[in-house]
Amino acid sequence: MATWLITGGCGFIGSHLADALLARGDRVRILDDLSTGKRENLPARQELILGNVVSSERVEQAMDGVDGCWHLAAIASVSRCNEEWIPSHQVNQTGSIRVFEAARRLGRQGRPIPVVYASSAAVYGDNPALPVAETAEARPLTAYGADKLGSELHARVAAGVHGVGSTGLRFFNVFGPRQDPDSPYSGVISIFARRILDSLPILIHGDGGQIRDFIYVGDVVRFLLRAMERTAPGRAEIFNVCTGGAVTILELAQLLSRLGGQELRIEHGPARSGDIRASSGDPGRAARLLGLRAEWPLELALGQTLAGLAERSQAS
Ligand SMILES: NC(=O)c1ccc[n+]([C@@H]2O[C@H](COP(=O)([O-])OP(=O)(O)OC[C@H]3O[C@@H](n4cnc5c(N)ncnc54)[C@H](O)[C@@H]3O)[C@@H](O)[C@H]2O)c1
């Protein structure tokens, strides 16, 4: 039976990945500091190592004896990373190096442990070549994007110098059940969904014409699993994880209101500084080399998200 490590496995994306691995009968170990993740996102008896991904001791303890590691732990809030520049750099970039270093040290028979890690569309900044492909220039505008790009560069070093195989996945806007709508840093879909379930107007920053590429967490898990199969010693690859679609924030508000059985009610707030106008990814490389495309239709996935949130509200 395979044993896997997920750093950040108590979080939104990591807990869905854990579910998928457990469902196929694998063993899962999780390293998380519960800073944004929740214990209750995992099955009650799931093994959890409580600790910081910056600690070499904790990471090595967690990595010992595993067949592979998905490294998802990060401070995922762009604004928090801009405010807490150095602490977030330590988690988001030094944490990645810690994982690559442990993968090198704890591999067996000279074969490093394969690593699949979360990068982000934020590495592209406001590159206007939409839909943006992996070959486009990376020019991050935020500390978060810079550290994700830095992690990709260190992944190349890990492969070239130490033979650690890795696959970096540049997630676009991921959504789905368990994304925490109560966090001020949460994704727009979970925030809108919460407002609709509470029968409150939706707050849109700016005119709502901002474009995003929203991908459902169920699809993201498929990419995470497939990426591990492809990861090979000495190779560091990067893929977009996106749909290639483009939806405006206003369209999203309309769709969610309709699915939630509500009349559309919107309040407009000031545009947020640094908000990228349009973001949409090219899924072609992942389709060719991973053999995968996003499959969940947006409406169906939004329906699942609303239902998941409603269920959680009732349970709490
Ligand atoms: N959600 C998205 O749309 C999106 C988009 C692009 C990239 N990503 C990346 O995907 C990954 C998962 O994101 P998510 O949306 O599930 O976020 P999340 O906040 O729900 O999950 C992150 C997890 O990491 C844990 N964590 C944070 N700092 C840690 C530390 N120092 N040590 C150990 N654990 C720590 C948190 O407690 C949490 O469980 C992150 O790397 C994020 O940057 C997410």
mmCIF file of N, CA and C and ligand atoms in Angstrom, residues 7-15 30-38 41 49-55 71-77 80 87 90-92 95 117-122 144 148 169-175 178-180 187 215 217, ligand 1:
data_model
loop_
_atom_site.group_PDB
_atom_site.id
_atom_site.type_symbol
_atom_site.label_atom_id
_atom_site.label_comp_id
_atom_site.label_asym_id
_atom_site.label_seq_id
_atom_site.Cartn_x
_atom_site.Cartn_y
_atom_site.Cartn_z
ATOM 1 N N THR A 7 1.473 18.131 2.567
ATOM 2 C CA THR A 7 1.637 19.297 3.439
ATOM 3 C C THR A 7 0.447 20.215 3.147
ATOM 4 N N GLY A 8 -0.098 20.811 4.183
ATOM 5 C CA GLY A 8 -1.294 21.643 3.993
ATOM 6 C C GLY A 8 -2.540 20.807 3.740
ATOM 7 N N GLY A 9 -2.518 19.560 4.208
ATOM 8 C CA GLY A 9 -3.624 18.632 3.927
ATOM 9 C C GLY A 9 -4.901 18.912 4.698
ATOM 10 N N CYS A 10 -4.861 19.841 5.668
ATOM 11 C CA CYS A 10 -6.103 20.209 6.367
ATOM 12 C C CYS A 10 -6.793 21.377 5.674
ATOM 13 N N GLY A 11 -6.179 21.880 4.613
ATOM 14 C CA GLY A 11 -6.746 23.037 3.916
ATOM 15 C C GLY A 11 -7.789 22.628 2.895
ATOM 16 N N PHE A 12 -8.236 23.600 2.168
ATOM 17 C CA PHE A 12 -9.304 23.412 1.186
ATOM 18 C C PHE A 12 -8.907 22.368 0.130
ATOM 19 N N ILE A 13 -7.859 22.605 -0.626
ATOM 20 C CA ILE A 13 -7.496 21.694 -1.722
ATOM 21 C C ILE A 13 -6.906 20.395 -1.159
ATOM 22 N N GLY A 14 -6.034 20.528 -0.160
ATOM 23 C CA GLY A 14 -5.346 19.363 0.396
ATOM 24 C C GLY A 14 -6.303 18.326 0.974
ATOM 25 N N SER A 15 -7.388 18.789 1.594
ATOM 26 C CA SER A 15 -8.312 17.821 2.204
ATOM 27 C C SER A 15 -9.088 17.059 1.131
ATOM 28 N N ILE A 30 -0.329 13.684 7.011
ATOM 29 C CA ILE A 30 -0.529 15.117 6.765
ATOM 30 C C ILE A 30 0.331 15.955 7.699
ATOM 31 N N LEU A 31 0.977 16.952 7.132
ATOM 32 C CA LEU A 31 1.702 17.948 7.931
ATOM 33 C C LEU A 31 0.981 19.272 7.759
ATOM 34 N N ASP A 32 0.529 19.843 8.870
ATOM 35 C CA ASP A 32 -0.217 21.106 8.778
ATOM 36 C C ASP A 32 -0.074 21.837 10.102
ATOM 37 N N ASP A 33 -0.019 23.159 10.040
ATOM 38 C CA ASP A 33 0.047 23.921 11.306
ATOM 39 C C ASP A 33 -1.320 24.471 11.702
ATOM 40 N N LEU A 34 -2.349 24.116 10.945
ATOM 41 C CA LEU A 34 -3.737 24.525 11.218
ATOM 42 C C LEU A 34 -3.895 26.050 11.256
ATOM 43 N N SER A 35 -3.024 26.761 10.545
ATOM 44 C CA SER A 35 -3.149 28.225 10.551
ATOM 45 C C SER A 35 -4.396 28.672 9.788
ATOM 46 N N THR A 36 -4.678 28.023 8.650
ATOM 47 C CA THR A 36 -5.961 28.291 7.958
ATOM 48 C C THR A 36 -6.741 26.994 7.768
ATOM 49 N N GLY A 37 -6.058 25.858 7.850
ATOM 50 C CA GLY A 37 -6.740 24.573 7.670
ATOM 51 C C GLY A 37 -7.506 24.182 8.922
ATOM 52 N N LYS A 38 -8.338 23.172 8.778
ATOM 53 C CA LYS A 38 -9.167 22.743 9.914
ATOM 54 C C LYS A 38 -9.052 21.230 10.083
ATOM 55 N N ASN A 41 -11.692 19.027 8.519
ATOM 56 C CA ASN A 41 -11.708 18.751 7.072
ATOM 57 C C ASN A 41 -11.262 17.322 6.774
ATOM 58 N N ILE A 49 0.389 15.333 11.506
ATOM 59 C CA ILE A 49 1.567 15.838 12.208
ATOM 60 C C ILE A 49 1.387 17.347 12.273
ATOM 61 N N LEU A 50 1.238 17.843 13.497
ATOM 62 C CA LEU A 50 1.006 19.261 13.671
ATOM 63 C C LEU A 50 2.354 19.966 13.642
ATOM 64 N N GLY A 51 2.605 20.800 12.672
ATOM 65 C CA GLY A 51 3.903 21.458 12.626
ATOM 66 C C GLY A 51 4.033 22.372 11.433
ATOM 67 N N ASN A 52 5.155 23.084 11.448
ATOM 68 C CA ASN A 52 5.406 24.129 10.456
ATOM 69 C C ASN A 52 6.289 23.574 9.336
ATOM 70 N N VAL A 53 5.934 23.873 8.123
ATOM 71 C CA VAL A 53 6.690 23.380 6.977
ATOM 72 C C VAL A 53 8.073 24.044 6.874
ATOM 73 N N VAL A 54 8.282 25.063 7.664
ATOM 74 C CA VAL A 54 9.600 25.705 7.673
ATOM 75 C C VAL A 54 10.593 24.913 8.548
ATOM 76 N N SER A 55 10.072 24.072 9.412
ATOM 77 C CA SER A 55 10.943 23.317 10.337
ATOM 78 C C SER A 55 11.504 22.068 9.653
ATOM 79 N N HIS A 71 3.050 18.987 -1.933
ATOM 80 C CA HIS A 71 3.361 20.124 -1.064
ATOM 81 C C HIS A 71 2.387 21.268 -1.374
ATOM 82 N N LEU A 72 1.393 21.403 -0.491
ATOM 83 C CA LEU A 72 0.351 22.417 -0.700
ATOM 84 C C LEU A 72 0.339 23.467 0.403
ATOM 85 N N ALA A 73 1.104 23.257 1.466
ATOM 86 C CA ALA A 73 1.089 24.221 2.580
ATOM 87 C C ALA A 73 1.629 25.553 2.103
ATOM 88 N N ALA A 74 0.907 26.594 2.374
ATOM 89 C CA ALA A 74 1.352 27.937 2.018
ATOM 90 C C ALA A 74 0.441 28.940 2.690
ATOM 91 N N ILE A 75 0.923 30.171 2.765
ATOM 92 C CA ILE A 75 0.029 31.275 3.116
ATOM 93 C C ILE A 75 -0.569 31.714 1.782
ATOM 94 N N ALA A 76 -1.829 31.352 1.582
ATOM 95 C CA ALA A 76 -2.423 31.462 0.239
ATOM 96 C C ALA A 76 -3.080 32.814 -0.004
ATOM 97 N N SER A 77 -2.973 33.704 0.953
ATOM 98 C CA SER A 77 -3.608 35.019 0.782
ATOM 99 C C SER A 77 -2.610 36.029 0.213
ATOM 100 N N ARG A 80 -2.256 39.097 2.535
ATOM 101 C CA ARG A 80 -1.494 38.801 3.758
ATOM 102 C C ARG A 80 0.004 38.685 3.448
ATOM 103 N N PRO A 87 7.749 36.860 6.895
ATOM 104 C CA PRO A 87 7.196 35.581 7.399
ATOM 105 C C PRO A 87 6.550 34.754 6.285
ATOM 106 N N GLN A 90 9.092 33.039 4.195
ATOM 107 C CA GLN A 90 9.659 31.848 4.847
ATOM 108 C C GLN A 90 8.774 30.630 4.613
ATOM 109 N N VAL A 91 7.474 30.819 4.716
ATOM 110 C CA VAL A 91 6.576 29.676 4.502
ATOM 111 C C VAL A 91 6.524 29.324 3.008
ATOM 112 N N ASN A 92 6.314 30.321 2.164
ATOM 113 C CA ASN A 92 5.975 30.041 0.762
ATOM 114 C C ASN A 92 7.179 29.696 -0.108
ATOM 115 N N GLY A 95 9.796 27.184 2.793
ATOM 116 C CA GLY A 95 9.057 25.934 3.041
ATOM 117 C C GLY A 95 9.190 24.982 1.864
ATOM 118 N N TYR A 117 3.921 20.078 -6.295
ATOM 119 C CA TYR A 117 3.693 21.244 -5.425
ATOM 120 C C TYR A 117 2.777 22.262 -6.085
ATOM 121 N N ALA A 118 2.151 23.062 -5.229
ATOM 122 C CA ALA A 118 1.214 24.087 -5.705
ATOM 123 C C ALA A 118 1.978 25.348 -6.066
ATOM 124 N N SER A 119 1.944 25.687 -7.354
ATOM 125 C CA SER A 119 2.361 27.026 -7.747
ATOM 126 C C SER A 119 1.068 27.812 -7.979
ATOM 127 N N SER A 120 1.114 28.849 -8.782
ATOM 128 C CA SER A 120 -0.091 29.688 -8.918
ATOM 129 C C SER A 120 -0.045 30.495 -10.209
ATOM 130 N N ALA A 121 -1.235 30.828 -10.705
ATOM 131 C CA ALA A 121 -1.338 31.749 -11.843
ATOM 132 C C ALA A 121 -0.752 33.113 -11.490
ATOM 133 N N ALA A 122 -0.585 33.379 -10.185
ATOM 134 C CA ALA A 122 -0.017 34.666 -9.762
ATOM 135 C C ALA A 122 1.409 34.870 -10.283
ATOM 136 N N TYR A 144 3.445 37.056 -2.930
ATOM 137 C CA TYR A 144 2.940 35.678 -3.072
ATOM 138 C C TYR A 144 3.372 35.091 -4.414
ATOM 139 N N LYS A 148 6.015 31.979 -5.247
ATOM 140 C CA LYS A 148 5.625 30.790 -6.010
ATOM 141 C C LYS A 148 6.602 30.602 -7.172
ATOM 142 N N LEU A 169 2.290 22.849 -10.212
ATOM 143 C CA LEU A 169 0.994 23.098 -10.848
ATOM 144 C C LEU A 169 0.583 24.537 -10.587
ATOM 145 N N ARG A 170 0.437 25.285 -11.678
ATOM 146 C CA ARG A 170 0.029 26.688 -11.553
ATOM 147 C C ARG A 170 -1.496 26.740 -11.519
ATOM 148 N N PHE A 171 -2.061 26.677 -10.310
ATOM 149 C CA PHE A 171 -3.509 26.715 -10.169
ATOM 150 C C PHE A 171 -4.028 28.099 -10.535
ATOM 151 N N PHE A 172 -5.132 28.125 -11.284
ATOM 152 C CA PHE A 172 -5.843 29.384 -11.487
ATOM 153 C C PHE A 172 -6.834 29.537 -10.322
ATOM 154 N N ASN A 173 -8.044 30.030 -10.530
ATOM 155 C CA ASN A 173 -8.930 30.271 -9.372
ATOM 156 C C ASN A 173 -9.693 29.007 -9.009
ATOM 157 N N VAL A 174 -9.263 28.366 -7.947
ATOM 158 C CA VAL A 174 -9.872 27.095 -7.534
ATOM 159 C C VAL A 174 -11.066 27.394 -6.622
ATOM 160 N N PHE A 175 -12.135 26.638 -6.787
ATOM 161 C CA PHE A 175 -13.297 26.817 -5.904
ATOM 162 C C PHE A 175 -13.939 25.471 -5.623
ATOM 163 N N ARG A 178 -15.718 23.514 1.152
ATOM 164 C CA ARG A 178 -14.662 23.634 2.173
ATOM 165 C C ARG A 178 -13.780 24.864 1.986
ATOM 166 N N GLN A 179 -13.974 25.621 0.923
ATOM 167 C CA GLN A 179 -13.216 26.872 0.842
ATOM 168 C C GLN A 179 -13.873 27.791 1.874
ATOM 169 N N ASP A 180 -13.084 28.365 2.735
ATOM 170 C CA ASP A 180 -13.633 29.039 3.907
ATOM 171 C C ASP A 180 -14.173 30.431 3.551
ATOM 172 N N GLY A 187 -11.638 32.932 -1.434
ATOM 173 C CA GLY A 187 -11.928 33.059 -2.859
ATOM 174 C C GLY A 187 -13.285 33.710 -3.075
ATOM 175 N N ILE A 215 -11.664 27.077 -11.750
ATOM 176 C CA ILE A 215 -11.587 25.613 -11.903
ATOM 177 C C ILE A 215 -12.052 24.943 -10.610
ATOM 178 N N VAL A 217 -12.537 22.229 -7.637
ATOM 179 C CA VAL A 217 -11.550 21.453 -6.871
ATOM 180 C C VAL A 217 -11.545 19.969 -7.280
HETATM 181 N N1 LIG B 1 -7.295 28.172 -3.790
HETATM 182 C C1 LIG B 1 -6.789 28.698 -4.900
HETATM 183 O O1 LIG B 1 -7.513 29.268 -5.739
HETATM 184 C C2 LIG B 1 -5.305 28.605 -5.181
HETATM 185 C C3 LIG B 1 -4.824 29.190 -6.367
HETATM 186 C C4 LIG B 1 -3.455 29.117 -6.633
HETATM 187 C C5 LIG B 1 -2.614 28.429 -5.787
HETATM 188 N N2 LIG B 1 -3.111 27.875 -4.634
HETATM 189 C C6 LIG B 1 -2.174 27.174 -3.748
HETATM 190 O O2 LIG B 1 -2.699 25.906 -3.431
HETATM 191 C C7 LIG B 1 -2.274 25.503 -2.126
HETATM 192 C C8 LIG B 1 -3.480 25.131 -1.283
HETATM 193 O O3 LIG B 1 -4.325 26.276 -1.180
HETATM 194 P P1 LIG B 1 -5.754 26.255 -0.473
HETATM 195 O O4 LIG B 1 -6.652 27.127 -1.273
HETATM 196 O O5 LIG B 1 -6.142 24.884 -0.145
HETATM 197 O O6 LIG B 1 -5.404 27.074 0.862
HETATM 198 P P2 LIG B 1 -5.679 26.710 2.393
HETATM 199 O O7 LIG B 1 -5.294 27.937 3.170
HETATM 200 O O8 LIG B 1 -7.048 26.169 2.573
HETATM 201 O O9 LIG B 1 -4.637 25.534 2.647
HETATM 202 C C9 LIG B 1 -3.307 25.762 3.018
HETATM 203 C C10 LIG B 1 -2.980 24.792 4.156
HETATM 204 O O10 LIG B 1 -1.621 24.974 4.511
HETATM 205 C C11 LIG B 1 -1.524 25.053 5.940
HETATM 206 N N3 LIG B 1 -0.344 25.850 6.260
HETATM 207 C C12 LIG B 1 -0.166 27.183 6.055
HETATM 208 N N4 LIG B 1 1.051 27.549 6.480
HETATM 209 C C13 LIG B 1 1.650 26.430 6.956
HETATM 210 C C14 LIG B 1 2.923 26.180 7.550
HETATM 211 N N5 LIG B 1 3.813 27.157 7.737
HETATM 212 N N6 LIG B 1 3.217 24.913 7.912
HETATM 213 C C15 LIG B 1 2.308 23.909 7.750
HETATM 214 N N7 LIG B 1 1.099 24.095 7.205
HETATM 215 C C16 LIG B 1 0.777 25.344 6.815
HETATM 216 C C17 LIG B 1 -2.830 25.683 6.373
HETATM 217 O O11 LIG B 1 -3.174 25.451 7.736
HETATM 218 C C18 LIG B 1 -3.818 25.045 5.402
HETATM 219 O O12 LIG B 1 -4.317 23.821 5.910
HETATM 220 C C19 LIG B 1 -1.467 26.678 -1.582
HETATM 221 O O13 LIG B 1 -0.106 26.428 -1.825
HETATM 222 C C20 LIG B 1 -1.934 27.854 -2.410
HETATM 223 O O14 LIG B 1 -0.965 28.861 -2.488
HETATM 224 C C21 LIG B 1 -4.436 27.954 -4.306
#
